[in-house]
PDB file of C-alpha atoms in Angstrom:
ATOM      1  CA  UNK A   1       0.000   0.000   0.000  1.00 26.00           C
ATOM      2  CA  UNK A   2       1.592   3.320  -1.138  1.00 31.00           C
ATOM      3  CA  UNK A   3       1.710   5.905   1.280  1.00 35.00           C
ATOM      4  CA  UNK A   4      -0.890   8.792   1.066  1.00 34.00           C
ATOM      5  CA  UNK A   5      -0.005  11.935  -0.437  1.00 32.00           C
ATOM      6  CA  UNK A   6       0.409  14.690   2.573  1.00 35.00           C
ATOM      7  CA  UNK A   7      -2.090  17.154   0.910  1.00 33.00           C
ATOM      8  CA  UNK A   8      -4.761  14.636   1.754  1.00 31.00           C
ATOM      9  CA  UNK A   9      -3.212  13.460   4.763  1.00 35.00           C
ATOM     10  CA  UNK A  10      -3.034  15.148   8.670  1.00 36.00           C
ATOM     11  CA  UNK A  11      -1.318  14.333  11.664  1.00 37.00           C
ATOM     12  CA  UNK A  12      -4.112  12.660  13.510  1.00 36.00           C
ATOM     13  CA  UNK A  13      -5.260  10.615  11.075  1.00 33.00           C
ATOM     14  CA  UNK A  14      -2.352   9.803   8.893  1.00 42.00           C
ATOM     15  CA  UNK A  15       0.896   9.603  10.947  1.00 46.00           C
ATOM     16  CA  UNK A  16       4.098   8.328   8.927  1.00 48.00           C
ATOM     17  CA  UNK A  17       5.535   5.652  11.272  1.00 50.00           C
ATOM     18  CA  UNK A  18       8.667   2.867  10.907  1.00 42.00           C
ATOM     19  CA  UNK A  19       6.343   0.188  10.252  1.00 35.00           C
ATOM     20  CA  UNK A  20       4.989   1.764   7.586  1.00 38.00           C
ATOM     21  CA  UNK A  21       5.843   0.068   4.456  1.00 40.00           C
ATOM     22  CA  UNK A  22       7.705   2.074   1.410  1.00 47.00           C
ATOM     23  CA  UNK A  23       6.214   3.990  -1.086  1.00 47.00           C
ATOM     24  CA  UNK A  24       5.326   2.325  -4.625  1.00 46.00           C
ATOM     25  CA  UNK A  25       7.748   3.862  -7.867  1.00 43.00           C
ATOM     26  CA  UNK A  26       4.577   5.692  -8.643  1.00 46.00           C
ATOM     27  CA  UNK A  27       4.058   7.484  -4.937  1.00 60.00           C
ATOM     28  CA  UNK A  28       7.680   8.682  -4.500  1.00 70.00           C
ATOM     29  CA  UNK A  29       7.567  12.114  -3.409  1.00 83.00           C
ATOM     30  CA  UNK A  30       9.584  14.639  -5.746  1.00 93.00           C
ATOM     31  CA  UNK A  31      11.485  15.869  -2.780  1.00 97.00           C
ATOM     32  CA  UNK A  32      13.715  18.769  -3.998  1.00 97.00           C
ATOM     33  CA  UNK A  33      14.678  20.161  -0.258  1.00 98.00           C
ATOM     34  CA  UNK A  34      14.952  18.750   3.270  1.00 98.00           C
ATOM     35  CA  UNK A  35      15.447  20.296   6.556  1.00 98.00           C
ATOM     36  CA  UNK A  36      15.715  19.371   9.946  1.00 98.00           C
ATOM     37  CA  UNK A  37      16.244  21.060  13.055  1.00 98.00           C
ATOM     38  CA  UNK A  38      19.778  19.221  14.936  1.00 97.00           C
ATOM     39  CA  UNK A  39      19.539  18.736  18.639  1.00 96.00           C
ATOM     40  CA  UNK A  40      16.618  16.130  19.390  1.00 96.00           C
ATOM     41  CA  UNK A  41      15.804  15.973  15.724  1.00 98.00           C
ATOM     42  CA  UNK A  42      18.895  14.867  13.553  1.00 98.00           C
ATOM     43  CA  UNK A  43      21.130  14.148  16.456  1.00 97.00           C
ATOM     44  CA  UNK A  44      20.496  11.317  19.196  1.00 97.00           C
ATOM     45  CA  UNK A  45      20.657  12.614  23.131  1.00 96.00           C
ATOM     46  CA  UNK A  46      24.440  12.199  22.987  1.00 95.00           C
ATOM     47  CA  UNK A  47      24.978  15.157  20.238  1.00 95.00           C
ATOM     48  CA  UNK A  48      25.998  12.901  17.554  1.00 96.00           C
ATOM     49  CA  UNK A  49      25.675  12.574  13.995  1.00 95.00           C
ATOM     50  CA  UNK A  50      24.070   9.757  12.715  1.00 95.00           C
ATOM     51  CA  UNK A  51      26.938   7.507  10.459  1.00 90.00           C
ATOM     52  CA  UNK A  52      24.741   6.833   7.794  1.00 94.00           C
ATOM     53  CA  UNK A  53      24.061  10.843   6.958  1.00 96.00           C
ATOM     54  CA  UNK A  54      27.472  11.030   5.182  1.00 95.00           C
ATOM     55  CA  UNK A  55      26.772   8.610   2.553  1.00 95.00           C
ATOM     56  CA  UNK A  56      23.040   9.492   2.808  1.00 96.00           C
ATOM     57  CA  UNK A  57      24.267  13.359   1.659  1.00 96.00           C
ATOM     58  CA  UNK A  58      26.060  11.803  -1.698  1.00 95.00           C
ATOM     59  CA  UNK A  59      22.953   9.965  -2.920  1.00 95.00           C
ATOM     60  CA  UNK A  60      20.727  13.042  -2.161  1.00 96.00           C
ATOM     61  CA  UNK A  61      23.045  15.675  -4.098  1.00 95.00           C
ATOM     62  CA  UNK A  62      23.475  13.002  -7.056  1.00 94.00           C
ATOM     63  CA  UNK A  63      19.191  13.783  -6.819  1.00 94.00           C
ATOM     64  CA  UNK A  64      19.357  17.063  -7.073  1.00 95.00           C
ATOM     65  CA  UNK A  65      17.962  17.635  -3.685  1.00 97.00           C
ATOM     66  CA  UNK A  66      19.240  20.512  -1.031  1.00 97.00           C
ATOM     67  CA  UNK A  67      20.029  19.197   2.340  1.00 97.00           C
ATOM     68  CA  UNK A  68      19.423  22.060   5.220  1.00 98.00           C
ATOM     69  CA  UNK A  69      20.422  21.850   8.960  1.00 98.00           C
ATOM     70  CA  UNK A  70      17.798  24.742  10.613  1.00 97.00           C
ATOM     71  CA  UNK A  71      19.110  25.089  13.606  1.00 96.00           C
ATOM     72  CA  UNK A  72      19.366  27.847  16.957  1.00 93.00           C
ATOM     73  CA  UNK A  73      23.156  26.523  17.098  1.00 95.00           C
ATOM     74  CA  UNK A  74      25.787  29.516  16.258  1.00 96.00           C
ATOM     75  CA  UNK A  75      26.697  29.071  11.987  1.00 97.00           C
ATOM     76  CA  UNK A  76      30.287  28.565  12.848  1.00 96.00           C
ATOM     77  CA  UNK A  77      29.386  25.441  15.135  1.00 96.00           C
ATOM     78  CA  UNK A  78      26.854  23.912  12.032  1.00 96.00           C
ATOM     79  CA  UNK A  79      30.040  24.669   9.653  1.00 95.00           C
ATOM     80  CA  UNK A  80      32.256  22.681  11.627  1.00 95.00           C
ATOM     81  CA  UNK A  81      30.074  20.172  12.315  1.00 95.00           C
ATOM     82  CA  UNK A  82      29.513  19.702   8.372  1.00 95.00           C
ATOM     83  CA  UNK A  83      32.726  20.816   7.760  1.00 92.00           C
ATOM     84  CA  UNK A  84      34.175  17.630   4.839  1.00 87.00           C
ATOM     85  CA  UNK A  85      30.097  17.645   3.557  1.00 90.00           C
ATOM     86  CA  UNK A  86      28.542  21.105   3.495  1.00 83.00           C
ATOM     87  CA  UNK A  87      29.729  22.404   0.350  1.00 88.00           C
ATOM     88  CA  UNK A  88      26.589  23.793  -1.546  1.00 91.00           C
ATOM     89  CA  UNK A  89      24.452  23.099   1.641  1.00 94.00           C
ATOM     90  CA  UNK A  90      22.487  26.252   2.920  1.00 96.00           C
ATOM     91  CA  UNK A  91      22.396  26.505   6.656  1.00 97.00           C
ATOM     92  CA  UNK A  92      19.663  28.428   8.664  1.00 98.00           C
ATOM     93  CA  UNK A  93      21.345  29.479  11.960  1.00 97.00           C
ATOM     94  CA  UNK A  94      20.701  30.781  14.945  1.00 96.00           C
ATOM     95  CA  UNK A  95      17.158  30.112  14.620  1.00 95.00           C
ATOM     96  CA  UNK A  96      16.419  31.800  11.042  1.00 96.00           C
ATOM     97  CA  UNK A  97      17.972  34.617  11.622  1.00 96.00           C
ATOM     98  CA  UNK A  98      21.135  33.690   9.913  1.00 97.00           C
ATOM     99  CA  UNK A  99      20.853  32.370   6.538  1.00 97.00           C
ATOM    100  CA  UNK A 100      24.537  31.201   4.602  1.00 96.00           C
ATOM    101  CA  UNK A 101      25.835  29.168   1.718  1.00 95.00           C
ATOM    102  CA  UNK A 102      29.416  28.654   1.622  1.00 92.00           C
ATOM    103  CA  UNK A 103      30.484  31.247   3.337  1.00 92.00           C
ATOM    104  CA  UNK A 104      28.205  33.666   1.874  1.00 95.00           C
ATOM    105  CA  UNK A 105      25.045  35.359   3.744  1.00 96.00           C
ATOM    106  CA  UNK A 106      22.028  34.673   2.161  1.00 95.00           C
ATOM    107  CA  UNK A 107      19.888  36.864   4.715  1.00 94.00           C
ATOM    108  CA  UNK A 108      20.351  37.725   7.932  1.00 96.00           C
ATOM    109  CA  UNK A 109      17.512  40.120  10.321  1.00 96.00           C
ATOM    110  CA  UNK A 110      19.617  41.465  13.072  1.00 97.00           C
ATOM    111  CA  UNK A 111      18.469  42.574  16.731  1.00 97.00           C
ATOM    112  CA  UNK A 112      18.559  46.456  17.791  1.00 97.00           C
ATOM    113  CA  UNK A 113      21.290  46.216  20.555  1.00 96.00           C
ATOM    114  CA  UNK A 114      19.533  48.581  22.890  1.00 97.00           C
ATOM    115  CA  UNK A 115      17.313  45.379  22.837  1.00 97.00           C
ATOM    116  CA  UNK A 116      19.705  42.479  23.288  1.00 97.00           C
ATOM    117  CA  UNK A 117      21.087  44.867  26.234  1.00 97.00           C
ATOM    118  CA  UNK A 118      17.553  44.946  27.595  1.00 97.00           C
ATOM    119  CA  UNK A 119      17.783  41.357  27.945  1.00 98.00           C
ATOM    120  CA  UNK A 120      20.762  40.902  29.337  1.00 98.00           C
ATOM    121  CA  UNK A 121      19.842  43.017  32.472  1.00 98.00           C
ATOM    122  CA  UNK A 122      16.817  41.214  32.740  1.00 97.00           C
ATOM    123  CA  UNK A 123      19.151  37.919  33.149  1.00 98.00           C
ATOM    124  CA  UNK A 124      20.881  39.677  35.700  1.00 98.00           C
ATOM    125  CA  UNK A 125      18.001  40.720  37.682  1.00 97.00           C
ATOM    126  CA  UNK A 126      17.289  36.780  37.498  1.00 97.00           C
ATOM    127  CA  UNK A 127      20.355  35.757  38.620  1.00 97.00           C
ATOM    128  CA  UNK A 128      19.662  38.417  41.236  1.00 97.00           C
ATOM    129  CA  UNK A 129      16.712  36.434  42.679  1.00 96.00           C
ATOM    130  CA  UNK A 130      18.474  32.903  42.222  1.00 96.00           C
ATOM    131  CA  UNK A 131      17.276  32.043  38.867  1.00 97.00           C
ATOM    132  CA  UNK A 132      20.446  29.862  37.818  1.00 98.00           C
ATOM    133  CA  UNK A 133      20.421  31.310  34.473  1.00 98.00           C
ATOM    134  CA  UNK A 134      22.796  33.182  31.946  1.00 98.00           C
ATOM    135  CA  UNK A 135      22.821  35.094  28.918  1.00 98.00           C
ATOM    136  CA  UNK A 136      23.869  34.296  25.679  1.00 98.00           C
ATOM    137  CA  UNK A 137      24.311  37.126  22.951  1.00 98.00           C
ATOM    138  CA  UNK A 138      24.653  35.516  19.595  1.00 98.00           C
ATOM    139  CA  UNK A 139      26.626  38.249  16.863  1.00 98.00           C
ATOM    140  CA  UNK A 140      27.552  37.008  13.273  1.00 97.00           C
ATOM    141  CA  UNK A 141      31.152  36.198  14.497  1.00 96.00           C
ATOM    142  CA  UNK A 142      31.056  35.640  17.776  1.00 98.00           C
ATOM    143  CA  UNK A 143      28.586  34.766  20.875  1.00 98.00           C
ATOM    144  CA  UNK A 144      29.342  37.104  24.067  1.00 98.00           C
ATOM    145  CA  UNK A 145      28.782  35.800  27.861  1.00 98.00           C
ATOM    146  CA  UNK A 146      29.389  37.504  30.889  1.00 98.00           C
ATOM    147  CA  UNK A 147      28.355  34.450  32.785  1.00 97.00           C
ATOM    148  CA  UNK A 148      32.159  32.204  32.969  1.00 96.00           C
ATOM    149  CA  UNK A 149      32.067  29.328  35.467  1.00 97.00           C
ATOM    150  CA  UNK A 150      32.511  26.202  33.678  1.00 97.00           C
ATOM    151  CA  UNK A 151      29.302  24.451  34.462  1.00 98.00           C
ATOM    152  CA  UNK A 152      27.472  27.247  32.458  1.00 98.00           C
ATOM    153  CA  UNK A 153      30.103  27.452  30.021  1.00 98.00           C
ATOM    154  CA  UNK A 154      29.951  23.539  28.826  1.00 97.00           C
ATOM    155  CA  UNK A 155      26.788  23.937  28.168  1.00 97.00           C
ATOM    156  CA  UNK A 156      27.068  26.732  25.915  1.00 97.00           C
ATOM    157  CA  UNK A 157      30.000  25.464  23.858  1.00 96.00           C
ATOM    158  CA  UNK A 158      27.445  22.710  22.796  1.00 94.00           C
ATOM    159  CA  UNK A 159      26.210  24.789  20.900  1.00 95.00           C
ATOM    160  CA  UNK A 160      28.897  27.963  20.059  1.00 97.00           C
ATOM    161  CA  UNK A 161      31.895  26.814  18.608  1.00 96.00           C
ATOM    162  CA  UNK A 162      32.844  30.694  18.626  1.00 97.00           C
ATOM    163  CA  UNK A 163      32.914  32.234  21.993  1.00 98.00           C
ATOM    164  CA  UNK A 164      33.670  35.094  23.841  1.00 97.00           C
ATOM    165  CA  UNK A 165      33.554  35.883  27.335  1.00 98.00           C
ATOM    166  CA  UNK A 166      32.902  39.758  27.855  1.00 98.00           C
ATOM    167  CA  UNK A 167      33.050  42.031  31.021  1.00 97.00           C
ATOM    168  CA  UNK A 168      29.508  43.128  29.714  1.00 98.00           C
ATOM    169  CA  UNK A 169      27.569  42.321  27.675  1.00 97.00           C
ATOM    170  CA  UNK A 170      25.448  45.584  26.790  1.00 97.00           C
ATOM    171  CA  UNK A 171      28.125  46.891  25.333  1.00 95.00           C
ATOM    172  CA  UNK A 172      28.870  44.647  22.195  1.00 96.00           C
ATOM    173  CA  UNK A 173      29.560  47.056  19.189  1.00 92.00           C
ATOM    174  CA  UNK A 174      31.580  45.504  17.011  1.00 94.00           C
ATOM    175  CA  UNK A 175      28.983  42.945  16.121  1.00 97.00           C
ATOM    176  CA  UNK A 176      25.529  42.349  14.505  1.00 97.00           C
ATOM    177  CA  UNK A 177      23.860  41.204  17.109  1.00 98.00           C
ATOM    178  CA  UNK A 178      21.351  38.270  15.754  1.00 98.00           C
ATOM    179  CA  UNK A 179      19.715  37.229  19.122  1.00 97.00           C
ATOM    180  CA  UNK A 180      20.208  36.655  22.685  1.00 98.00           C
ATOM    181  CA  UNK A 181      19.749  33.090  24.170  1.00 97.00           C
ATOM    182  CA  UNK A 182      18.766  32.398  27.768  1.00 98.00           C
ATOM    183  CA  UNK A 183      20.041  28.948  29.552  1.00 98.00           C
ATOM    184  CA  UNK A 184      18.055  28.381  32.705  1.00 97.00           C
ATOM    185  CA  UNK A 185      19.771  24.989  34.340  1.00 97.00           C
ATOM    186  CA  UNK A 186      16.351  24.595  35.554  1.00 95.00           C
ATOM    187  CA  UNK A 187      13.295  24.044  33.250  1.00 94.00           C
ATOM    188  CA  UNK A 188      12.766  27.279  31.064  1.00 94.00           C
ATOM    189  CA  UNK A 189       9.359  27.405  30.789  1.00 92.00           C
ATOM    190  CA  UNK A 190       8.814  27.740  34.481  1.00 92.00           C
ATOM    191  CA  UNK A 191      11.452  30.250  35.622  1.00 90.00           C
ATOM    192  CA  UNK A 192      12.797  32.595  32.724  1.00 95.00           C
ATOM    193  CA  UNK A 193      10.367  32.283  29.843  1.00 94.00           C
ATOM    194  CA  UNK A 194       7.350  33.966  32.123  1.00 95.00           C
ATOM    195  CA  UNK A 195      10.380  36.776  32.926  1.00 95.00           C
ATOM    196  CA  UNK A 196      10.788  37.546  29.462  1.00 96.00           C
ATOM    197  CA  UNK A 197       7.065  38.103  28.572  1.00 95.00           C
ATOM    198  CA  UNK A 198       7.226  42.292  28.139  1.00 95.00           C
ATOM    199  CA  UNK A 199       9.166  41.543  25.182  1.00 97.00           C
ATOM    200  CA  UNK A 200       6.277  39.376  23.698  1.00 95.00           C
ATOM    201  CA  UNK A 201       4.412  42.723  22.810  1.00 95.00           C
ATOM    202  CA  UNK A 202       7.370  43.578  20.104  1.00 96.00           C
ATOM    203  CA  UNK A 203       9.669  40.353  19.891  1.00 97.00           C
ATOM    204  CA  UNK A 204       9.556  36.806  19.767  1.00 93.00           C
ATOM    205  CA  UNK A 205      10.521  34.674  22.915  1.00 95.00           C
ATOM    206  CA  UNK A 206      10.812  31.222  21.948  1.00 92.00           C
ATOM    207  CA  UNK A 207      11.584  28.229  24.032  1.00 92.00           C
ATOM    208  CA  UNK A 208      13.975  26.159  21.918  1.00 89.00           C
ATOM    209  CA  UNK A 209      14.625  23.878  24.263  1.00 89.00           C
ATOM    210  CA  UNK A 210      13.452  22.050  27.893  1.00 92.00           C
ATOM    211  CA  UNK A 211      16.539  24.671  29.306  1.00 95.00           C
ATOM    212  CA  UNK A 212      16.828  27.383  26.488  1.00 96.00           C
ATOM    213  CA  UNK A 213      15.217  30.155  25.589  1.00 96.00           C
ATOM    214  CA  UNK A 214      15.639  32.697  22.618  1.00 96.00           C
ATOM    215  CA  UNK A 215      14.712  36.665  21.747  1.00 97.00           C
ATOM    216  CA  UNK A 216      14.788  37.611  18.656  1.00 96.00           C
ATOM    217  CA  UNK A 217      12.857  40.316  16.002  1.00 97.00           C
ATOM    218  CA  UNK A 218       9.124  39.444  15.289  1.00 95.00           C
ATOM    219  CA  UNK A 219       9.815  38.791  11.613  1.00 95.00           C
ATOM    220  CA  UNK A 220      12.400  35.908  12.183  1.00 95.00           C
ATOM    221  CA  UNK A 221      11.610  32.219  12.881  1.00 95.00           C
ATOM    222  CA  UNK A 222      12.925  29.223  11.121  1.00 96.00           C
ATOM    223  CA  UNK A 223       9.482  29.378   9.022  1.00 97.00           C
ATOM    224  CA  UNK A 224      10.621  32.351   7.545  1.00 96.00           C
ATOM    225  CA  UNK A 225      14.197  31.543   6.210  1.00 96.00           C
ATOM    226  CA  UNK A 226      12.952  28.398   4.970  1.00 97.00           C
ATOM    227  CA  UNK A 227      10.138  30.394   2.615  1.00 97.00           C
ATOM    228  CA  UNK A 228      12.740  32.993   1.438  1.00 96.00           C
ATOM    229  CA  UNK A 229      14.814  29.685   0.420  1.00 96.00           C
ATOM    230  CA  UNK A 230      12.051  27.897  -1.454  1.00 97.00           C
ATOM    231  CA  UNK A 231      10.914  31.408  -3.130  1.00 97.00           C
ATOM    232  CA  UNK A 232      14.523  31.868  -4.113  1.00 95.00           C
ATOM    233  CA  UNK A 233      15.526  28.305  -5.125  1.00 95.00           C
ATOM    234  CA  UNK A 234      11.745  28.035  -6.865  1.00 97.00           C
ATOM    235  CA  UNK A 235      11.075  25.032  -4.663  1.00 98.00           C
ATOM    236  CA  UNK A 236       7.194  24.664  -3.568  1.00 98.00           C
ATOM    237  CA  UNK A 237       5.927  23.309  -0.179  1.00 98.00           C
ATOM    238  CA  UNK A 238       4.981  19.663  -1.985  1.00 97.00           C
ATOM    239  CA  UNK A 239       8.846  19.231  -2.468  1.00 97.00           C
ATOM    240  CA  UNK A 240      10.119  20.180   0.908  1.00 98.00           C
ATOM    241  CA  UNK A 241      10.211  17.599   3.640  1.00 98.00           C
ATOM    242  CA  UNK A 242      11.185  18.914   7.298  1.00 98.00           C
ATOM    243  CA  UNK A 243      11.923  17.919  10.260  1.00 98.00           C
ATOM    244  CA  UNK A 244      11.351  18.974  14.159  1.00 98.00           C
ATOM    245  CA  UNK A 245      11.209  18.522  17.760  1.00 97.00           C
ATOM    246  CA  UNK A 246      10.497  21.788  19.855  1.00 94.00           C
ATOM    247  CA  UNK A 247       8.623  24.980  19.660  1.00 93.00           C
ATOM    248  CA  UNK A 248      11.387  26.647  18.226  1.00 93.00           C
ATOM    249  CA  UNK A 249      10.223  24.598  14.796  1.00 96.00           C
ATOM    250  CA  UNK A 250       6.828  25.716  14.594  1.00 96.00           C
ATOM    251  CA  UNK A 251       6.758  27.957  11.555  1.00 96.00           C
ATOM    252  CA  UNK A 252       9.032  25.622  10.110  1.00 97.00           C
ATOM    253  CA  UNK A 253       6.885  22.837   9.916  1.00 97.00           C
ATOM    254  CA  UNK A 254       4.429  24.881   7.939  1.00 97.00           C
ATOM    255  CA  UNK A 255       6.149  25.472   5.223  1.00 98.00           C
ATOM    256  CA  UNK A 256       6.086  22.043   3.800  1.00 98.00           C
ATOM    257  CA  UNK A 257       3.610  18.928   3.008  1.00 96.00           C
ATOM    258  CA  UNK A 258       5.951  16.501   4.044  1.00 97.00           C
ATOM    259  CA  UNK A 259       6.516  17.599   7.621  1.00 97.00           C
ATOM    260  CA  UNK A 260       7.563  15.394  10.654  1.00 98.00           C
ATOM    261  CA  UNK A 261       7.657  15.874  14.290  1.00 98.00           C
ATOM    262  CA  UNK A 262      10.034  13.113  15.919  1.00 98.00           C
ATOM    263  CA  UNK A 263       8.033  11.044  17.986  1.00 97.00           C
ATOM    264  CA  UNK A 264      10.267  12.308  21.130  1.00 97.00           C
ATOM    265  CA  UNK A 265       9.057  15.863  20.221  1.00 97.00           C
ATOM    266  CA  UNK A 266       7.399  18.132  22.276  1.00 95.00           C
ATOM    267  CA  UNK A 267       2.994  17.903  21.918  1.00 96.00           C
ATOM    268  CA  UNK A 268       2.838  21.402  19.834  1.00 96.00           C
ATOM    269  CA  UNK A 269       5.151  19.811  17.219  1.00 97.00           C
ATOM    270  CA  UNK A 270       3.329  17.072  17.192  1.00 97.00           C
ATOM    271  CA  UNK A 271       0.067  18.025  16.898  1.00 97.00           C
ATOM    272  CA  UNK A 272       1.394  20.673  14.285  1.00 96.00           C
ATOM    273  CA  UNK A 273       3.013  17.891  11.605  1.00 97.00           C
ATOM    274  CA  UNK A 274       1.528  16.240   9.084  1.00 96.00           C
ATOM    275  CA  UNK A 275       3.579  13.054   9.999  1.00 97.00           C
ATOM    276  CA  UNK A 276       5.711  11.119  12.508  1.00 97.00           C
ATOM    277  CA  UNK A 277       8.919  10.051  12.504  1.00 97.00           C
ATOM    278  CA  UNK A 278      11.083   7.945  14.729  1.00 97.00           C
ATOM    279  CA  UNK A 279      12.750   9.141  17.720  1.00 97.00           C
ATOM    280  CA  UNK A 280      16.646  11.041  17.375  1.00 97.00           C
ATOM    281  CA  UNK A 281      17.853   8.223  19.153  1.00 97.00           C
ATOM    282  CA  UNK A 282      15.858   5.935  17.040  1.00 97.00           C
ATOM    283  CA  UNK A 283      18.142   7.512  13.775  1.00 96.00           C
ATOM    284  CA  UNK A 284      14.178   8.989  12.711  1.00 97.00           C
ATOM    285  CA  UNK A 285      15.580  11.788  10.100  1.00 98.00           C
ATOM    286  CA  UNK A 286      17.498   8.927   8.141  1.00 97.00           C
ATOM    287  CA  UNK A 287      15.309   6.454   7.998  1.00 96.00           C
ATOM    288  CA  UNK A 288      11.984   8.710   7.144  1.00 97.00           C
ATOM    289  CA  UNK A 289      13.807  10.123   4.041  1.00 97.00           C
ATOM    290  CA  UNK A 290      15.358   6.376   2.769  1.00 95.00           C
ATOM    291  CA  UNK A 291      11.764   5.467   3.172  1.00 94.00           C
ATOM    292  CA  UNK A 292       9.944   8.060   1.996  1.00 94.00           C
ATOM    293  CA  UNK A 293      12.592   8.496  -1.064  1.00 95.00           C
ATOM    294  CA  UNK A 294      12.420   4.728  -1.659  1.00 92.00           C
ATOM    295  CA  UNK A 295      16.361   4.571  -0.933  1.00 91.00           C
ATOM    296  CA  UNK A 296      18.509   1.589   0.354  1.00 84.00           C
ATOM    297  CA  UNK A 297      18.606   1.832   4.039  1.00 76.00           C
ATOM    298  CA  UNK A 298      21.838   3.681   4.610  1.00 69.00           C
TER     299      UNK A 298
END
């Protein structure tokens, strides 16, 4: 039995699971672009790479088809991380606020500093009341912390390859600022996230993650970078297949029929997608797009 064609098909009624079988020759989607948010999503609980995604990247550009990490991770840390493979591969960084291809910037919608420096004092009046939380401010080149003991720190090199610690960080000037990211060590949506809601009124605050939390412009969202890219690249929502996991992917997962929340992801995603995919740690990405591109299992 082929599988149904997502413009008939919806989340509740029509899930895309492992045991479902492959698509006949006939119902193989003509899949031009894929993306997929990383932590959760293309990566297992451990950070890592899937092994079969190396190989998996050769078939897909001998097909013609783009291959797009979309992630709130720093564009230096998703160019090292696809560092012998990313030629010709677009990344959306930093949550879609940071668009490049090879090097070059494709679009980028920076923050007003007096804003990011708004944020930042916030964080301190947090840490002021024993909120065990710290402040991230993510520039093109760089991301700027005040915040330096090591427990805080390992956690944000997870994620910023390209680091800077900073006396204070209001007074970044020598930087496009793109947006500042919150890590709360306790759950986000309890502690910091309510703290941030005056900026909801002109900004969006978007938790990203069970600990993380971002603030960036109103107009930029991983939805957004993804429909410049298809408008540009004259790709159409039937020939985009994504990928997600947290609220953070939202807007993403709207811009394509084929769209997947990982069956680990959180119940918005879920109820948002079209389909479901295996877990990260079940390799989910991977094996929804050998199945749903009727390739040998990689």
């Amino acid at each position: 039995m082929p599988l149904p064609h997502p413009a008939t098909a919806t989340a509740a009624t029509t899930p895309l699971t492992v045991s479902a079988p492959r698509p006949s020759e006939e119902a193989v989607a003509d899949i031009r672009l894929i993306v997929t948010d990383m932590d959760g999503t293309l990566l297992d609980d451990a950070k890592r790479i899937p092994d079969g995604l190396w190989s998996l990247l050769t078939e897909l550009r001998h097909r013609d088809v783009l291959f797009c990490p979309a992630s709130g991770r720093q564009y230096a840390t998703l160019a090292k991380e696809f560092a012998d493979a990313g030629q010709g591969m677009v990344f959306i960084a930093e949550n879609g606020t940071y668009v490049v291809r090879d090097g070059v910037e494709l679009s980028s919608d920076p923050l007003d500093p007096s804003v990011a420096a708004r944020i930042v004092t916030t964080t301190r009046g947090l840490r002021a009341e024993g909120v065990d939380v710290g402040a991230v401010v993510c520039g093109k080149r760089s991301a700027y912390v005040e915040r330096t003991d090591e427990a805080f720190l390992a956690e944000v090199r997870k994620y910023y390859t390209r680091l800077q610690p900073v006396p204070d960080a209001t007074a970044v000037d020598d930087d496009e600022i793109l947006k500042v990211a919150l890590f709360d060590f306790g759950p986000v949506e309890r502690t910091t996230a309510p703290a941030l809601h005056p900026f909801t009124s002109t900004h969006q605050v978007v938790v990203s993650g069970e600990h993380w939390v971002d603030i960036m412009n109103v107009t930029a969202d991983k939805g957004t970078a993804v429909r410049r890219l298809q408008h540009d690249l004259g790709i159409t929502p039937a020939q985009t297949m994504v990928f997600g996991d947290y609220l953070n992917d939202l807007e993403m997962l709207d811009t394509a029929e084929w769209s997947f929340a990982m069956a680990n992801a959180h119940p918005a995603i879920i109820d948002r997608a079209r389909h479901i995919a295996p877990s990260n740690n079940d390799n989910g990405v991977l094996r929804t797009i050998t199945r749903v591109l009727d390739l040998p299992p990689m």
